[in-house]
Amino acid sequence: MQTTRRQFLTGVTSLAVSHALLRNSAFAQQAKPTRILLLGTKGGPRVGEAGRSNPATLLMINDVPYVIDCGYGVSKQLISAGVALNRVRYIFITHHHSDHNLELGPLFYNAWITGLPVRVNAYGPTGLAQMMRDFFNYLKFDIDTRIDDEGRADPRTLFTAHEFDKPGLVLKNDDVKVTSCLVRHPPIKQSYAYRFDAKDRSVVISGDTAYAPELAEFAKGADVLVHEVMYLPGVEALVQRLPNAKRLREHLMAAHTLPEDVGKIAAQAGVKTLVLSHFVPGDDASITDEQWADGARKYFKGKVIVGKDLMEIP
Ligand SMILES: [Zn+2]
Ligand SMILES: [Zn+2]
């Protein structure tokens, strides 16, 4: 009797286990793994001769593209990453510096002209909707001409701006929950980090920020933190060449994060992988990967990746 009962219980347990396995493997077949691709890794609006493109990051969540920031070149970089522009559904803007929003309108336009099957939803701080209205006015002649002449759908009806002026829940669908955190980027008050909690992976994108301990709290337990970074000796060399050196140096010091402090944030957050991106300065080839990473490694013992354009984060 005893043995029979134990055998019965064992049978029940293994049945439960095999059901769980079945469920998991069924899920694994349905949902594609979340991918992280860096599209542009250079901080700042200057368009360089070579090397890094302006800021943009791509998440592929269950094979749907989520674009975070639209620095100049984002359309080209998406194509280089193998993403047809008319597949873009979700765009997130961290703040309204032009290295993050200059190509928002053009990216949407390029998607529309590719043949946009459904609408694009864009999320970001206050100002997003007006910026797109202004963009549509800027291209009014072309858009109206193509609607009349080529029979295209009116792009103004296909784009929805979702503005917010405080942190919190940004988007939730079957695949992902997106939340935002206010970060420190003076003089801009509305500068946000985004956190993407997908079923298989959590990813935090810092946006532009000075050292912000609240970002570490926000990124707690995430798998990957993509954080901006500024290298001081590189900044000193950069500003020396410019007439507005003093003001620019003051802005950079108040608004961005040194490698050591990036390491502290990653360590406090307890993330598995830290990815450095939005490099300031982003076009000084004399700064080595080790120089970018060394400061962060002083404080963070997890994996540190020095981001490159079109790099996929494993
Ligand atoms: Zn920036
Ligand atoms: Zn900025």
CSV table of C-alpha atoms and ligand atoms in Angstrom, one decimal:
chain,number,residue,atom,x,y,z
A,1,MET,CA,0.0,0.0,0.0
A,2,GLN,CA,2.8,2.4,1.1
A,3,THR,CA,4.8,1.6,-2.1
A,4,THR,CA,1.7,2.0,-4.3
A,5,ARG,CA,1.0,5.4,-2.8
A,6,ARG,CA,4.6,6.6,-3.2
A,7,GLN,CA,4.6,5.3,-6.8
A,8,PHE,CA,1.3,7.1,-7.4
A,9,LEU,CA,2.7,10.4,-6.0
A,10,THR,CA,5.9,10.0,-8.0
A,11,GLY,CA,3.7,9.5,-11.0
A,12,VAL,CA,1.7,12.7,-10.3
A,13,THR,CA,4.9,14.7,-9.8
A,14,SER,CA,6.5,13.6,-13.0
A,15,LEU,CA,3.2,14.3,-14.8
A,16,ALA,CA,3.2,17.8,-13.4
A,17,VAL,CA,6.9,18.2,-14.5
A,18,SER,CA,6.2,17.0,-18.0
A,19,HIS,CA,3.3,19.4,-18.3
A,20,ALA,CA,5.5,22.3,-17.2
A,21,LEU,CA,8.1,21.2,-19.8
A,22,LEU,CA,5.5,21.0,-22.5
A,23,ARG,CA,4.2,24.4,-21.6
A,24,ASN,CA,7.7,25.8,-21.6
A,25,SER,CA,8.7,24.3,-24.9
A,26,ALA,CA,5.4,25.4,-26.5
A,27,PHE,CA,6.2,28.9,-25.2
A,28,ALA,CA,9.7,28.7,-26.6
A,29,GLN,CA,8.3,27.8,-30.0
A,30,GLN,CA,5.9,30.7,-30.0
A,31,ALA,CA,7.9,33.5,-28.6
A,32,LYS,CA,11.1,34.6,-30.2
A,33,PRO,CA,14.0,35.5,-27.8
A,34,THR,CA,14.5,39.2,-27.0
A,35,ARG,CA,17.4,40.6,-29.0
A,36,ILE,CA,19.4,43.8,-28.2
A,37,LEU,CA,21.2,45.6,-31.0
A,38,LEU,CA,23.1,48.9,-30.8
A,39,LEU,CA,22.4,51.0,-33.8
A,40,GLY,CA,24.3,54.2,-33.0
A,41,THR,CA,26.7,54.6,-30.1
A,42,LYS,CA,28.1,58.1,-30.4
A,43,GLY,CA,26.9,60.7,-28.0
A,44,GLY,CA,26.2,64.2,-29.3
A,45,PRO,CA,24.7,65.6,-32.5
A,46,ARG,CA,27.8,65.9,-34.6
A,47,VAL,CA,27.8,63.7,-37.7
A,48,GLY,CA,31.2,62.1,-37.8
A,49,GLU,CA,33.3,61.2,-40.9
A,50,ALA,CA,33.5,57.6,-39.8
A,51,GLY,CA,33.0,55.3,-36.9
A,52,ARG,CA,30.0,55.6,-34.7
A,53,SER,CA,26.5,56.7,-35.7
A,54,ASN,CA,24.4,59.0,-33.5
A,55,PRO,CA,22.4,57.4,-30.7
A,56,ALA,CA,19.8,54.7,-31.3
A,57,THR,CA,19.2,51.3,-29.8
A,58,LEU,CA,17.0,48.4,-31.1
A,59,LEU,CA,15.2,45.8,-29.1
A,60,MET,CA,13.6,42.9,-31.1
A,61,ILE,CA,10.9,41.5,-28.8
A,62,ASN,CA,9.2,38.5,-30.2
A,63,ASP,CA,10.4,39.7,-33.6
A,64,VAL,CA,8.8,43.1,-33.3
A,65,PRO,CA,11.2,46.1,-33.4
A,66,TYR,CA,11.2,48.6,-30.6
A,67,VAL,CA,13.5,51.6,-31.4
A,68,ILE,CA,14.9,53.7,-28.6
A,69,ASP,CA,16.0,57.1,-29.7
A,70,CYS,CA,16.3,58.4,-33.2
A,71,GLY,CA,19.7,60.0,-33.7
A,72,TYR,CA,20.7,61.0,-37.2
A,73,GLY,CA,21.3,57.8,-39.3
A,74,VAL,CA,18.8,55.6,-37.5
A,75,SER,CA,16.9,54.6,-40.7
A,76,LYS,CA,20.2,53.5,-42.3
A,77,GLN,CA,21.3,51.6,-39.2
A,78,LEU,CA,17.9,49.8,-39.0
A,79,ILE,CA,18.3,48.6,-42.6
A,80,SER,CA,21.9,47.6,-41.9
A,81,ALA,CA,20.6,45.6,-38.9
A,82,GLY,CA,18.2,43.8,-41.3
A,83,VAL,CA,15.0,45.5,-40.2
A,84,ALA,CA,12.8,46.7,-43.0
A,85,LEU,CA,11.6,50.2,-42.0
A,86,ASN,CA,7.9,49.3,-42.5
A,87,ARG,CA,8.2,46.8,-39.6
A,88,VAL,CA,8.8,49.6,-37.1
A,89,ARG,CA,5.8,49.7,-34.6
A,90,TYR,CA,7.2,51.3,-31.4
A,91,ILE,CA,9.5,54.3,-31.0
A,92,PHE,CA,10.7,55.6,-27.7
A,93,ILE,CA,12.4,59.0,-27.2
A,94,THR,CA,14.4,59.5,-24.0
A,95,HIS,CA,14.6,63.3,-24.2
A,96,HIS,CA,14.5,66.1,-26.7
A,97,HIS,CA,18.2,66.7,-27.4
A,98,SER,CA,18.6,66.4,-31.2
A,99,ASP,CA,21.1,63.5,-31.0
A,100,HIS,CA,18.0,61.5,-29.7
A,101,ASN,CA,15.2,62.9,-31.9
A,102,LEU,CA,16.6,64.4,-35.1
A,103,GLU,CA,15.5,61.5,-37.2
A,104,LEU,CA,12.2,60.7,-35.5
A,105,GLY,CA,10.2,62.4,-38.2
A,106,PRO,CA,12.3,61.1,-41.1
A,107,LEU,CA,12.3,57.5,-39.7
A,108,PHE,CA,8.5,57.6,-39.6
A,109,TYR,CA,8.5,59.2,-43.1
A,110,ASN,CA,10.9,56.5,-44.4
A,111,ALA,CA,8.7,53.8,-42.9
A,112,TRP,CA,5.6,55.3,-44.6
A,113,ILE,CA,7.2,55.6,-48.0
A,114,THR,CA,8.4,52.0,-47.7
A,115,GLY,CA,4.8,51.0,-47.4
A,116,LEU,CA,3.5,51.2,-43.9
A,117,PRO,CA,1.0,48.4,-43.0
A,118,VAL,CA,-0.1,49.7,-39.7
A,119,ARG,CA,0.3,52.7,-37.4
A,120,VAL,CA,3.4,53.6,-35.4
A,121,ASN,CA,3.2,54.5,-31.7
A,122,ALA,CA,5.8,56.8,-30.4
A,123,TYR,CA,6.4,57.5,-26.7
A,124,GLY,CA,8.4,60.3,-25.1
A,125,PRO,CA,8.3,63.4,-23.0
A,126,THR,CA,6.1,66.4,-23.7
A,127,GLY,CA,6.9,68.0,-27.0
A,128,LEU,CA,6.7,64.9,-29.0
A,129,ALA,CA,3.3,65.5,-30.6
A,130,GLN,CA,4.1,69.2,-31.5
A,131,MET,CA,7.5,68.1,-33.0
A,132,MET,CA,5.7,65.6,-35.3
A,133,ARG,CA,3.1,68.2,-36.3
A,134,ASP,CA,5.9,70.6,-37.2
A,135,PHE,CA,7.6,67.8,-39.1
A,136,PHE,CA,4.4,67.0,-41.1
A,137,ASN,CA,4.1,70.8,-41.9
A,138,TYR,CA,7.7,70.9,-43.0
A,139,LEU,CA,6.9,68.1,-45.5
A,140,LYS,CA,3.4,69.2,-46.2
A,141,PHE,CA,3.9,69.8,-49.9
A,142,ASP,CA,5.5,66.4,-50.5
A,143,ILE,CA,3.1,64.5,-48.3
A,144,ASP,CA,0.0,66.1,-49.9
A,145,THR,CA,1.5,65.6,-53.4
A,146,ARG,CA,2.1,61.9,-52.8
A,147,ILE,CA,-1.3,61.3,-51.3
A,148,ASP,CA,-3.0,62.8,-54.4
A,149,ASP,CA,-0.5,61.6,-57.0
A,150,GLU,CA,0.4,58.2,-55.7
A,151,GLY,CA,-2.7,57.3,-53.7
A,152,ARG,CA,-0.9,56.8,-50.5
A,153,ALA,CA,-2.5,56.8,-47.0
A,154,ASP,CA,-2.2,60.0,-45.0
A,155,PRO,CA,0.8,59.5,-42.7
A,156,ARG,CA,-0.7,62.0,-40.2
A,157,THR,CA,-3.4,59.4,-39.4
A,158,LEU,CA,-0.9,56.6,-38.9
A,159,PHE,CA,1.3,58.1,-36.3
A,160,THR,CA,0.3,58.4,-32.7
A,161,ALA,CA,2.4,60.4,-30.1
A,162,HIS,CA,2.0,59.2,-26.5
A,163,GLU,CA,3.5,62.0,-24.3
A,164,PHE,CA,4.2,61.9,-20.6
A,165,ASP,CA,5.6,64.3,-18.1
A,166,LYS,CA,6.2,62.0,-15.2
A,167,PRO,CA,7.8,58.5,-14.8
A,168,GLY,CA,5.8,55.3,-14.6
A,169,LEU,CA,4.2,52.8,-16.9
A,170,VAL,CA,4.7,53.6,-20.6
A,171,LEU,CA,3.4,50.6,-22.4
A,172,LYS,CA,2.2,47.1,-21.7
A,173,ASN,CA,1.3,44.5,-24.2
A,174,ASP,CA,1.4,40.7,-24.4
A,175,ASP,CA,5.2,40.7,-24.9
A,176,VAL,CA,6.6,43.4,-22.8
A,177,LYS,CA,6.1,46.0,-20.0
A,178,VAL,CA,7.9,49.3,-20.6
A,179,THR,CA,8.4,51.7,-17.7
A,180,SER,CA,10.3,55.0,-17.4
A,181,CYS,CA,12.5,56.6,-14.7
A,182,LEU,CA,13.3,60.3,-14.5
A,183,VAL,CA,17.1,60.8,-14.8
A,184,ARG,CA,19.4,63.8,-14.3
A,185,HIS,CA,20.3,65.6,-17.5
A,186,PRO,CA,20.4,69.4,-16.8
A,187,PRO,CA,19.2,71.8,-18.1
A,188,ILE,CA,16.7,69.3,-19.6
A,189,LYS,CA,14.1,68.4,-16.9
A,190,GLN,CA,12.3,65.7,-18.8
A,191,SER,CA,15.0,63.1,-19.5
A,192,TYR,CA,14.1,59.5,-19.0
A,193,ALA,CA,15.5,56.0,-18.8
A,194,TYR,CA,13.4,53.1,-20.1
A,195,ARG,CA,13.1,49.6,-18.7
A,196,PHE,CA,11.8,46.8,-20.9
A,197,ASP,CA,10.6,43.7,-19.0
A,198,ALA,CA,10.1,41.0,-21.6
A,199,LYS,CA,9.3,37.4,-20.7
A,200,ASP,CA,12.8,36.2,-21.2
A,201,ARG,CA,14.9,39.3,-20.5
A,202,SER,CA,14.9,42.7,-18.8
A,203,VAL,CA,16.8,45.5,-20.4
A,204,VAL,CA,17.3,49.1,-19.1
A,205,ILE,CA,18.4,52.0,-21.4
A,206,SER,CA,19.8,54.9,-19.4
A,207,GLY,CA,19.2,57.7,-21.9
A,208,ASP,CA,21.3,60.7,-21.1
A,209,THR,CA,22.1,61.2,-17.4
A,210,ALA,CA,24.6,62.3,-14.9
A,211,TYR,CA,25.3,59.9,-12.0
A,212,ALA,CA,21.8,59.0,-10.8
A,213,PRO,CA,21.4,56.5,-7.9
A,214,GLU,CA,17.7,56.3,-8.6
A,215,LEU,CA,18.5,54.7,-11.9
A,216,ALA,CA,20.3,51.9,-10.1
A,217,GLU,CA,17.1,51.3,-8.1
A,218,PHE,CA,15.1,51.4,-11.3
A,219,ALA,CA,17.5,48.9,-13.0
A,220,LYS,CA,17.5,46.5,-10.0
A,221,GLY,CA,17.8,42.9,-11.2
A,222,ALA,CA,17.8,43.7,-14.9
A,223,ASP,CA,19.8,41.4,-17.1
A,224,VAL,CA,21.3,44.1,-19.2
A,225,LEU,CA,21.9,47.8,-18.5
A,226,VAL,CA,22.9,50.0,-21.5
A,227,HIS,CA,24.4,53.1,-20.0
A,228,GLU,CA,25.8,56.3,-21.4
A,229,VAL,CA,29.4,57.1,-20.6
A,230,MET,CA,31.8,60.1,-20.8
A,231,TYR,CA,35.6,59.8,-20.7
A,232,LEU,CA,37.1,62.8,-18.9
A,233,PRO,CA,40.6,63.0,-20.6
A,234,GLY,CA,38.8,62.7,-24.0
A,235,VAL,CA,36.5,65.6,-23.1
A,236,GLU,CA,39.4,67.7,-22.0
A,237,ALA,CA,41.1,67.1,-25.4
A,238,LEU,CA,37.8,67.8,-27.2
A,239,VAL,CA,37.0,71.1,-25.5
A,240,GLN,CA,40.5,72.4,-25.9
A,241,ARG,CA,39.8,72.8,-29.6
A,242,LEU,CA,36.6,74.7,-29.2
A,243,PRO,CA,35.8,78.4,-28.7
A,244,ASN,CA,32.9,77.5,-26.2
A,245,ALA,CA,35.2,75.2,-24.3
A,246,LYS,CA,34.3,76.4,-20.7
A,247,ARG,CA,30.5,76.3,-21.2
A,248,LEU,CA,30.6,73.0,-23.0
A,249,ARG,CA,32.8,71.4,-20.4
A,250,GLU,CA,30.5,72.6,-17.6
A,251,HIS,CA,27.4,71.1,-19.5
A,252,LEU,CA,29.1,67.8,-20.1
A,253,MET,CA,30.3,67.4,-16.5
A,254,ALA,CA,26.8,68.2,-15.1
A,255,ALA,CA,24.9,66.1,-17.6
A,256,HIS,CA,26.8,62.8,-18.2
A,257,THR,CA,28.4,60.0,-16.3
A,258,LEU,CA,32.1,59.0,-15.9
A,259,PRO,CA,33.0,55.3,-16.3
A,260,GLU,CA,33.6,54.9,-12.5
A,261,ASP,CA,30.1,56.1,-11.7
A,262,VAL,CA,28.6,53.9,-14.5
A,263,GLY,CA,30.3,51.0,-12.7
A,264,LYS,CA,28.8,52.0,-9.4
A,265,ILE,CA,25.3,52.2,-10.9
A,266,ALA,CA,25.6,48.7,-12.5
A,267,ALA,CA,26.9,47.3,-9.2
A,268,GLN,CA,24.2,48.8,-7.2
A,269,ALA,CA,21.6,47.6,-9.7
A,270,GLY,CA,23.0,44.1,-9.6
A,271,VAL,CA,22.7,43.7,-13.4
A,272,LYS,CA,24.4,40.8,-15.1
A,273,THR,CA,25.7,42.7,-18.1
A,274,LEU,CA,26.7,46.4,-18.5
A,275,VAL,CA,26.9,47.8,-22.0
A,276,LEU,CA,28.6,51.1,-22.5
A,277,SER,CA,27.0,53.3,-25.2
A,278,HIS,CA,26.4,56.9,-26.1
A,279,PHE,CA,30.2,57.6,-25.9
A,280,VAL,CA,31.3,61.1,-25.2
A,281,PRO,CA,33.5,61.9,-27.0
A,282,GLY,CA,32.3,59.4,-29.6
A,283,ASP,CA,34.7,60.0,-32.4
A,284,ASP,CA,38.1,60.1,-30.7
A,285,ALA,CA,39.7,56.9,-32.0
A,286,SER,CA,42.7,57.3,-29.7
A,287,ILE,CA,40.5,56.2,-26.7
A,288,THR,CA,40.8,52.4,-26.4
A,289,ASP,CA,38.1,49.9,-25.3
A,290,GLU,CA,40.1,49.3,-22.2
A,291,GLN,CA,40.1,53.0,-21.3
A,292,TRP,CA,36.3,53.1,-21.7
A,293,ALA,CA,35.8,50.0,-19.6
A,294,ASP,CA,38.5,50.2,-16.9
A,295,GLY,CA,36.8,52.8,-14.7
A,296,ALA,CA,33.5,50.8,-14.7
A,297,ARG,CA,35.3,47.6,-13.9
A,298,LYS,CA,36.7,49.1,-10.7
A,299,TYR,CA,33.2,48.9,-9.2
A,300,PHE,CA,31.3,46.4,-11.3
A,301,LYS,CA,32.3,42.8,-11.4
A,302,GLY,CA,29.8,41.5,-14.0
A,303,LYS,CA,30.3,41.5,-17.7
A,304,VAL,CA,31.2,44.9,-19.3
A,305,ILE,CA,30.7,45.3,-23.0
A,306,VAL,CA,32.1,48.4,-24.9
A,307,GLY,CA,29.4,49.0,-27.4
A,308,LYS,CA,29.9,49.3,-31.1
A,309,ASP,CA,27.4,50.2,-33.9
A,310,LEU,CA,25.4,47.2,-35.1
A,311,MET,CA,26.7,45.0,-32.2
A,312,GLU,CA,24.2,42.5,-30.9
A,313,ILE,CA,24.3,42.0,-27.1
A,314,PRO,CA,24.4,38.3,-26.2
B,1,ZN,ZN,22.8,62.5,-26.1
B,2,ZN,ZN,21.1,64.7,-24.0
